[in-house]
Coordinates of C-alpha atoms and ligand atoms in Angstrom, one line a residue:
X1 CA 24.6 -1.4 -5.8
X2 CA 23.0 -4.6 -6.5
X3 CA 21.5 -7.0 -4.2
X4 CA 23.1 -10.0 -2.9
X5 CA 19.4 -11.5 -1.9
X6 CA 18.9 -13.7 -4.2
X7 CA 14.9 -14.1 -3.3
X8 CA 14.5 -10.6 -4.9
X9 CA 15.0 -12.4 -8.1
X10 CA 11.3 -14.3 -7.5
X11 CA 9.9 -10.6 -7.3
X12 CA 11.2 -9.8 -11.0
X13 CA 10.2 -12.5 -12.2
X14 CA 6.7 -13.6 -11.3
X15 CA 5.9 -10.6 -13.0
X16 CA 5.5 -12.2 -17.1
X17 CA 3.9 -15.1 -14.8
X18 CA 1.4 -13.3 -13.2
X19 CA 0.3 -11.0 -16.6
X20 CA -0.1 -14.8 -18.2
X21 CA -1.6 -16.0 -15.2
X22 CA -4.6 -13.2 -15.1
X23 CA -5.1 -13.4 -19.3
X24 CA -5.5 -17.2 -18.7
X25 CA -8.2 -16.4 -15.9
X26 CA -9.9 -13.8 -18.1
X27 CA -10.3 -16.4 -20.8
X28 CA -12.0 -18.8 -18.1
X29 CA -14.7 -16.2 -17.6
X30 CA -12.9 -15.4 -13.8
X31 CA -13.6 -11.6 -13.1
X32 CA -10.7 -9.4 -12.3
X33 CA -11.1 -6.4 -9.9
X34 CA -8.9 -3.1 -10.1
X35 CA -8.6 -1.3 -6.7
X36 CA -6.9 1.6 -5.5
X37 CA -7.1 1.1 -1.4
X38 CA -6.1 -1.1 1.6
X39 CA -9.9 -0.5 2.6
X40 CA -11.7 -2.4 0.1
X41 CA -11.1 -5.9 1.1
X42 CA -9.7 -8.5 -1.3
X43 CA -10.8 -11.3 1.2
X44 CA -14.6 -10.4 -0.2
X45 CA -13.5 -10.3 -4.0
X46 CA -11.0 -13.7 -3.8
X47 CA -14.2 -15.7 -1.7
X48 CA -16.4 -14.1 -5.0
X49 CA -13.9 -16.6 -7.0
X50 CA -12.9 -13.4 -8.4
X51 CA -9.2 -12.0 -8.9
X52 CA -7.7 -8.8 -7.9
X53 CA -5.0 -6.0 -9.0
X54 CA -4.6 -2.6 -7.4
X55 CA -4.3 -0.2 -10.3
X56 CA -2.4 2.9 -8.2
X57 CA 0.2 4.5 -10.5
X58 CA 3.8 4.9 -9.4
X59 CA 4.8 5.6 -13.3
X60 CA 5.3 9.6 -14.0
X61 CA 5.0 8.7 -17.8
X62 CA 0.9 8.6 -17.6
X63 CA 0.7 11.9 -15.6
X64 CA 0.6 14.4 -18.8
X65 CA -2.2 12.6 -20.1
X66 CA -4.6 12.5 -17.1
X67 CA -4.0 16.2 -17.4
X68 CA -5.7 16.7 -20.5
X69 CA -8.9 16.2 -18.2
X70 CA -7.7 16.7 -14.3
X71 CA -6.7 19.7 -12.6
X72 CA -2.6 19.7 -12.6
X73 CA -2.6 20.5 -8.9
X74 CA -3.4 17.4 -7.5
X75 CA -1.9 14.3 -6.2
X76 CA 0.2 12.4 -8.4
X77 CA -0.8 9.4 -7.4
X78 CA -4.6 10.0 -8.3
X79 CA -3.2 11.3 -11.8
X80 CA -0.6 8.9 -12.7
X81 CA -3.9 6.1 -12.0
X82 CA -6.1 7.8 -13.8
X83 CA -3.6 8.4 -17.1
X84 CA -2.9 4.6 -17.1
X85 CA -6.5 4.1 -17.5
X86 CA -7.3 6.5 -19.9
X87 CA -4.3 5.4 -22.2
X88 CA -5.0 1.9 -22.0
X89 CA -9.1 2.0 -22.9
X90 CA -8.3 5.1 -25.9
X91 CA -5.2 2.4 -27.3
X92 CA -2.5 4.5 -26.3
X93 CA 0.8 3.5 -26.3
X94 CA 2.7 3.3 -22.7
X95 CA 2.1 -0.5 -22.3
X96 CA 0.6 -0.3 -19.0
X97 CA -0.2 -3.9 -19.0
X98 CA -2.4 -4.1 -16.1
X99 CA -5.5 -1.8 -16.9
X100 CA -6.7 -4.3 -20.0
X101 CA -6.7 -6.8 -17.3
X102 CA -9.6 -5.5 -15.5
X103 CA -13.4 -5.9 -15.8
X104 CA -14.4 -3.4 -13.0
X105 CA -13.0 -1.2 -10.5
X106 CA -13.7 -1.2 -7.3
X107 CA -13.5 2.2 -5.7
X108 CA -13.7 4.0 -2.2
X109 CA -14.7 7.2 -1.2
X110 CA -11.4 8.1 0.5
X111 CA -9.7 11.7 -0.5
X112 CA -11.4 14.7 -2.2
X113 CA -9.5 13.5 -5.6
X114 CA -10.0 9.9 -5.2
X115 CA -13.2 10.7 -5.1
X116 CA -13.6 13.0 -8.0
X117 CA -11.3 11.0 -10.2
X118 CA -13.7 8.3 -9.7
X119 CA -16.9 10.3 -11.1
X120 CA -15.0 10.3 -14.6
X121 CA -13.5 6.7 -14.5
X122 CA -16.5 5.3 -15.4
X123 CA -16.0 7.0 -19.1
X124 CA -13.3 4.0 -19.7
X125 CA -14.2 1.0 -16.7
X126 CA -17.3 -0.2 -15.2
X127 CA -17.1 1.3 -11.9
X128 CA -18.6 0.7 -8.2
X129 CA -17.6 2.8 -5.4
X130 CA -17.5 1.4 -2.2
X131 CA -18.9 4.5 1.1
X132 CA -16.5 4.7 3.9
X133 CA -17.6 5.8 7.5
X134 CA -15.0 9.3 7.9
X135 CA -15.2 8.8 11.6
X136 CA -14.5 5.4 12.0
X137 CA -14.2 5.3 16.2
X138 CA -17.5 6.2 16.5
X139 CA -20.3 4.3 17.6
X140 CA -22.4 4.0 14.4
X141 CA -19.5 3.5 11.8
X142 CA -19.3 -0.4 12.9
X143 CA -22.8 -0.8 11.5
X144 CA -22.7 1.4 8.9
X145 CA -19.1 0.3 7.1
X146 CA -20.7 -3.9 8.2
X147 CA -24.0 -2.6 5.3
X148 CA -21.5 -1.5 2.8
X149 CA -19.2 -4.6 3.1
X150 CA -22.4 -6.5 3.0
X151 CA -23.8 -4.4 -0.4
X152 CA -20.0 -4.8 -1.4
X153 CA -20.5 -8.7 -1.3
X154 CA -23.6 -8.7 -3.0
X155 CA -22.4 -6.7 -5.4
X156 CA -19.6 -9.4 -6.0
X157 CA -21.9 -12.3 -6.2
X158 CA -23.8 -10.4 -9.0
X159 CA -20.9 -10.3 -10.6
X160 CA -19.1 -13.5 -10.3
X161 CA -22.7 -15.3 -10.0
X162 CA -21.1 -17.2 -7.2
X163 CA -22.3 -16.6 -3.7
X164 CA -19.7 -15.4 -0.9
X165 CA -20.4 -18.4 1.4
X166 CA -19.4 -17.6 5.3
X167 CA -16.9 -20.4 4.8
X168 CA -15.5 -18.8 1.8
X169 CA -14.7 -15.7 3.5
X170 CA -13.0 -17.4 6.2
X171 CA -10.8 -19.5 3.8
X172 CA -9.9 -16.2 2.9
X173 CA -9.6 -14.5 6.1
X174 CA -6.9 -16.8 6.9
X175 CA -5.2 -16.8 3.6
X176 CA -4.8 -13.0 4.0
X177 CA -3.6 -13.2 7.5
X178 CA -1.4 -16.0 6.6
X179 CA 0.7 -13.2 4.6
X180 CA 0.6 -10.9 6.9
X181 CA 2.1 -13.0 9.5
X182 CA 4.7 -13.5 6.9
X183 CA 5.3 -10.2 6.4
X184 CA 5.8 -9.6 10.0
X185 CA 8.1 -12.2 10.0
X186 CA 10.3 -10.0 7.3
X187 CA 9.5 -6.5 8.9
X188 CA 10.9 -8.6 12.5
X189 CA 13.9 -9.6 11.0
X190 CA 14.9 -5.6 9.8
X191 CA 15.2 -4.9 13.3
X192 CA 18.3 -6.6 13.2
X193 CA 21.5 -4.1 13.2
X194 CA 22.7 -3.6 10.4
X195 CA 19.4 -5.0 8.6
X196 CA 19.5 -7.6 6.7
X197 CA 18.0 -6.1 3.5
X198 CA 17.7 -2.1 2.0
X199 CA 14.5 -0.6 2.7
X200 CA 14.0 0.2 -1.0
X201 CA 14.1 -3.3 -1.4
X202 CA 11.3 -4.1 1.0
X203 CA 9.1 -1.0 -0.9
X204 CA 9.5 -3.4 -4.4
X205 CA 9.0 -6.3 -2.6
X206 CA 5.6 -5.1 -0.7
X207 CA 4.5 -3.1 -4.2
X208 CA 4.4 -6.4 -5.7
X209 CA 2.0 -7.6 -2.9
X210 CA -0.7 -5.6 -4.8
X211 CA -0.2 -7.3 -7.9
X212 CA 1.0 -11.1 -7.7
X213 CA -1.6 -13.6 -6.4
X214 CA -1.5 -14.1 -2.6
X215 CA 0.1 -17.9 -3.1
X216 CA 2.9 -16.7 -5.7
X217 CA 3.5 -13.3 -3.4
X218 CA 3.7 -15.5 0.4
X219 CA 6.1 -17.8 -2.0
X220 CA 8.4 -15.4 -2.7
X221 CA 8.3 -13.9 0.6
X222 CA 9.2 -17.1 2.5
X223 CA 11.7 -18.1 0.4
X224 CA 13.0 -14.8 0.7
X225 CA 12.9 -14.9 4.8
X226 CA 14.2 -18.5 4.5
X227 CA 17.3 -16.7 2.6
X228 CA 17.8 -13.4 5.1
X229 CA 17.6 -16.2 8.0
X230 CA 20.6 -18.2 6.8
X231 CA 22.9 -15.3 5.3
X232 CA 25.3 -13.5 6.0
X233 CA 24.3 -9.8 5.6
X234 CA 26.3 -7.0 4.3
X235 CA 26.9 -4.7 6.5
X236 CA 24.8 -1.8 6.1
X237 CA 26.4 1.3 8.4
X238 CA 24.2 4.9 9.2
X239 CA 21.6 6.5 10.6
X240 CA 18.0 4.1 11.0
X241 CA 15.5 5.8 9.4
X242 CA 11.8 5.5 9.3
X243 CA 9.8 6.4 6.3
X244 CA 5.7 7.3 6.9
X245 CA 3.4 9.0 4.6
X246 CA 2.0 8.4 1.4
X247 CA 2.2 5.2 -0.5
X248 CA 4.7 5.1 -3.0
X249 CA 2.9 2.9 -5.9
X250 CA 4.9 0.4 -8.2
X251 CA 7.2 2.5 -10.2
X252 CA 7.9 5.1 -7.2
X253 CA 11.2 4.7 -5.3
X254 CA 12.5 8.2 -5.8
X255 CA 12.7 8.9 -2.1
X256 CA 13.9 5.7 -0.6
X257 CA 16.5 5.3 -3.5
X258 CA 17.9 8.9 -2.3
X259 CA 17.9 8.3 1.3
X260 CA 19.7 4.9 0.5
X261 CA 22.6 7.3 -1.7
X262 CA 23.0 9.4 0.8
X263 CA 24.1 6.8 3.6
X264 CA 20.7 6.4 5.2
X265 CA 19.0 3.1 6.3
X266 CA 15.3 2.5 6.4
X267 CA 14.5 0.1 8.7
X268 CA 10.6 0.4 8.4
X269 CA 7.8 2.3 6.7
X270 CA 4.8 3.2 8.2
X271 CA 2.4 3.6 5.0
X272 CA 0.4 1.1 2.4
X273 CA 2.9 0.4 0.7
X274 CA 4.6 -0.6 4.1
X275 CA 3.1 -1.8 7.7
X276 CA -0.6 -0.1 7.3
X277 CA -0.6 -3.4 4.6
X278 CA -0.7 -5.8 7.5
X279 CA 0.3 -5.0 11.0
X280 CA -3.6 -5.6 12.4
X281 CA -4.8 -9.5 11.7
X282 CA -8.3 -10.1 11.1
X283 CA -10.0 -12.0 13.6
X284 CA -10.5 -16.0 13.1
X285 CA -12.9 -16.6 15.7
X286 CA -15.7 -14.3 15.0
X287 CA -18.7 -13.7 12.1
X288 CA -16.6 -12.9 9.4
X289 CA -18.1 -9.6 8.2
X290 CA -18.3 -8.3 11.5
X291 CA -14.5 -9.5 11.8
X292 CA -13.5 -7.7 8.2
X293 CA -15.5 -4.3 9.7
X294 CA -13.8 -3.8 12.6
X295 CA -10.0 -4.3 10.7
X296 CA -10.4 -2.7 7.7
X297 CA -11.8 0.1 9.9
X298 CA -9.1 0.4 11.9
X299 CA -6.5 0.8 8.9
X300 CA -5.0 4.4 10.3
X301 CA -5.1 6.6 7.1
X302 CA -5.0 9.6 7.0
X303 CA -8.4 10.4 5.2
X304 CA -10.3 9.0 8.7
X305 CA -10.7 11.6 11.8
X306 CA -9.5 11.4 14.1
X307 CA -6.8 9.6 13.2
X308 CA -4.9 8.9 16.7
X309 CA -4.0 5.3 15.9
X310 CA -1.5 6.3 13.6
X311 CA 0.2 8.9 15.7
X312 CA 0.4 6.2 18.2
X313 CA 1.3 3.4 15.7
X314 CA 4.4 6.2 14.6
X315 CA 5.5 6.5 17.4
X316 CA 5.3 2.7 18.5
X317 CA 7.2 1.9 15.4
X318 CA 10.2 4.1 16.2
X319 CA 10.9 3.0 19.1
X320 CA 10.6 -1.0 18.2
X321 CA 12.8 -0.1 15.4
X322 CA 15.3 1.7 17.2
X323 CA 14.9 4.6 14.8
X324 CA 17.1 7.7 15.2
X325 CA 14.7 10.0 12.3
X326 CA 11.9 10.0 10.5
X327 CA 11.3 11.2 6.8
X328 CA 7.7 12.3 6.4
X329 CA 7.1 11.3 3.1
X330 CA 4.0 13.5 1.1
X331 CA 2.7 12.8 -2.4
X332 CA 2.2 16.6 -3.2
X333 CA -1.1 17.9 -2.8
X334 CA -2.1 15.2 -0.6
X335 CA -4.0 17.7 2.0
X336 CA -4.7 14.7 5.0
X337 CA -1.1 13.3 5.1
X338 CA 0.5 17.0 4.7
X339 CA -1.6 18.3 7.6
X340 CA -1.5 15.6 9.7
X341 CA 2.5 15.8 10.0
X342 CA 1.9 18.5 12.5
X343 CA 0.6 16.0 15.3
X344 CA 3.2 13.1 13.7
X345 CA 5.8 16.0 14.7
X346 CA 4.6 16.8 17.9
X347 CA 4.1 13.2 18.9
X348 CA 7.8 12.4 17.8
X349 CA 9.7 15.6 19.0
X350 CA 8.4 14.6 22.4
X351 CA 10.1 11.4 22.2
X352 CA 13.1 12.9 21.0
X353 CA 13.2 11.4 17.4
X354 CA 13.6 14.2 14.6
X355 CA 11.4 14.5 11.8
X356 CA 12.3 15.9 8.1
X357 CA 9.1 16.7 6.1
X358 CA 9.8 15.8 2.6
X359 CA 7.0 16.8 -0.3
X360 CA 7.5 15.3 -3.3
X361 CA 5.6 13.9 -7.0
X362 CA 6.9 11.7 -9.4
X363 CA 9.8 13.8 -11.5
X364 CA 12.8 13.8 -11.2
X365 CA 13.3 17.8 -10.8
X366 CA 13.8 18.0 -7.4
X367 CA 16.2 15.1 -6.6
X368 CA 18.9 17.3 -6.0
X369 CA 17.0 19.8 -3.4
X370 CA 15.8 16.4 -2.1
X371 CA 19.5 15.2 -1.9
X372 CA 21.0 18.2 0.3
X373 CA 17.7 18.3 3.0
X374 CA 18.7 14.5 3.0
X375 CA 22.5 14.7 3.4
X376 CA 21.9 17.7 6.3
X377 CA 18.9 15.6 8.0
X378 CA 21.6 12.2 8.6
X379 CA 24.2 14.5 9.4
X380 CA 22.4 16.1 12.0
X381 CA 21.4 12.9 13.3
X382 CA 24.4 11.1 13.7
Ligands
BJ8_1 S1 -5.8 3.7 3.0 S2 -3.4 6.1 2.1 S3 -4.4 3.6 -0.2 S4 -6.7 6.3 0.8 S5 -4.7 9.4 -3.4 S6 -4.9 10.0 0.1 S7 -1.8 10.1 -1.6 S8 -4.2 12.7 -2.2 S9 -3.6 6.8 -1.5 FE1 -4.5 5.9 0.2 FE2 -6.3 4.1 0.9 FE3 -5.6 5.9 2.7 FE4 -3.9 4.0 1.9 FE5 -3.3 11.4 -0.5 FE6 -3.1 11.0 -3.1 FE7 -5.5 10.8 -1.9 FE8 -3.7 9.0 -1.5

């Protein structure tokens, strides 16, 4: 069914903007950074005078040919990624425009296959990888993830050849938080009922955060707030449903598009590709590495240990949302979100909100299996 928000339409296209936008920039001698993860902090690269595009793959279309090199059985995520790259720098032909872009990645020692992956990427893209603390609560990771941010900048500066200035960074700082407050402001309005626009409209909209530049991307997001404030919604009948997991990267809607078919409405989605993005602000009033250190550390993925914020943020979520089920959403193979449904479960069954695990990668063979567990979960719930 297609949308009656007309600020979608920004979203769309921006896109042929933006691509023009970054080749112009690239031309200038401005350095463009490829990421893969919330943690590494594009408030460090934009204060550089640098640019930034996350490079996670949504598309299945890349997959086969990352598995000419990676085992089969691992996330699709991590393989879709790493086939864009490799088509892109061996002249394939799958028009991924985004990897050409790019003069370095910057990487982060996250999952097992992140990791990996990232021992090869430097075949095809100058690469620095970026050390995370795995137990971020306790007492030494403060100082320890403060010396990578640090290295992180310097590493920037040698790059750029300008110098992240204190002021810089805080320009930037309140840049970034200036879209997250925006994005609250979007994510407060779907708590209407019915809510004022799809869920797997939200996932496009927030996908494109990681790809337009902050001023086009809080643009289109105000206007389209400005719009949701002033209309008149359709009505949008069924079951609230939460969606938390994985990230689903540009290209992946499978799961929200079938929830959606099947009657369902998302009303929020804990994940990076949803609140993890920008729920926590970065402190204004404070040095601004320290201030960067303690956010980005708190970002509750499921890589860290222990990982109680997000349990908590879960189950904070569903209630604020008045959500009646949640769909546990798991790129397959992803060990740390798959395992830590368990305590999601727990945590939720206490509060009476039901929880259906859903495990999926990016074909389209299992739509239908993915279809009835769907149909039966909403039933149940109603
Ligand atoms: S902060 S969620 S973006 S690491 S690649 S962990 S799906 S097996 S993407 Fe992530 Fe940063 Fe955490 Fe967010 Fe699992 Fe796949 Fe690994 Fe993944």
């Amino acid at each position: 069914m297609p949308s009656s928000l007309q600020g979608l339409d920004f979203f769309t296209n921006s896109y042929e903007l933006r691509i023009a936008q970054l080749r112009e920039e690239r031309e200038k001698g401005i350095k463009i950074v490829g990421t893969f993860c919330l943690y590494v902090p594009d408030e460090i690269i934009f204060a550089a005078g640098a640019d930034r595009i996350v490079l996670c793959g949504g598309r299945a279309d890349t997959i086969p040919l990352a598995e000419q090199s990676l085992p089969r059985n691992i996330c699709p995520l991590i393989k879709s990624s790493f086939g864009a790259v490799v088509d892109a720098c061996c002249g394939g032909n799958l028009a991924c425009p985004h990897v050409p872009l790019v003069d370095v990645v910057v990487a982060e020692a996250t999952c097992d296959g992140k990791k990996k992956m990232y021992e090869i990427l430097p075949d095809y893209l100058p690469t620095y990888i970026m050390d995370l603390p795995q137990k971020p609560g306790s007492p030494e990771a403060l100082n320890y993830f403060l010396s990578e941010l640090r290295k992180f900048g310097k590493f920037m500066e040698d790059l750029t050849g300008n110098g992240v200035s204190n002021d810089a960074l805080r320009r930037e700082i309140r840049s970034a938080n200036e879209t997250k407050r925006l994005l609250h402001r979007l994510f407060e309005l779907r708590r209407r009922d019915p809510p004022p626009i799809r869920g797997s409209e939200v996932l496009r909209v927030m996908q494109k955060q990681f790809f337009l530049s902050p001023d086009q991307f809080r643009q289109g997001v105000s206007q389209l707030c400005d719009e949701i404030e002033h209309a008149t919604p359709d009505a949008r009948a069924g079951p609230r449903i939460m969606i938390s997991g994985c990230p689903m990267a540009a290209g992946n809607t499978k799961v929200p598009d079938i929830i959606e078919q099947k009657g369902g409405v998302i009303v929020v989605e804990e994940s990076c590709t949803g609140t993890r993005s920008f729920w926590d602000l970065v402190e204004e009033d404070k040095d601004p590495w320290t201030a960067l250190a303690e956010r980005y550390l708190e970002i509750p993925c499921a890589c860290m240990t222990p990982n109680d914020q997000r349990v908590a943020r879960i189950v904070d979520l569903a209630k604020r949302y008045d959500v009646q089920g949640v769909v546990y959403y798991t790129l397959q193979f992803c060990h740390a979100y798959n395992i830590e449904r368990l305590r999601v479960q727990r945590a939720l069954k206490k509060e009476k909100i039901p929880l259906l695990a859903i495990e999926s990668d990016y074909g389209d063979s299992d739509m239908e299996q993915i279809g009835i567990r769907v149909d039966a979960f909403l039933e149940m719930i109603v």
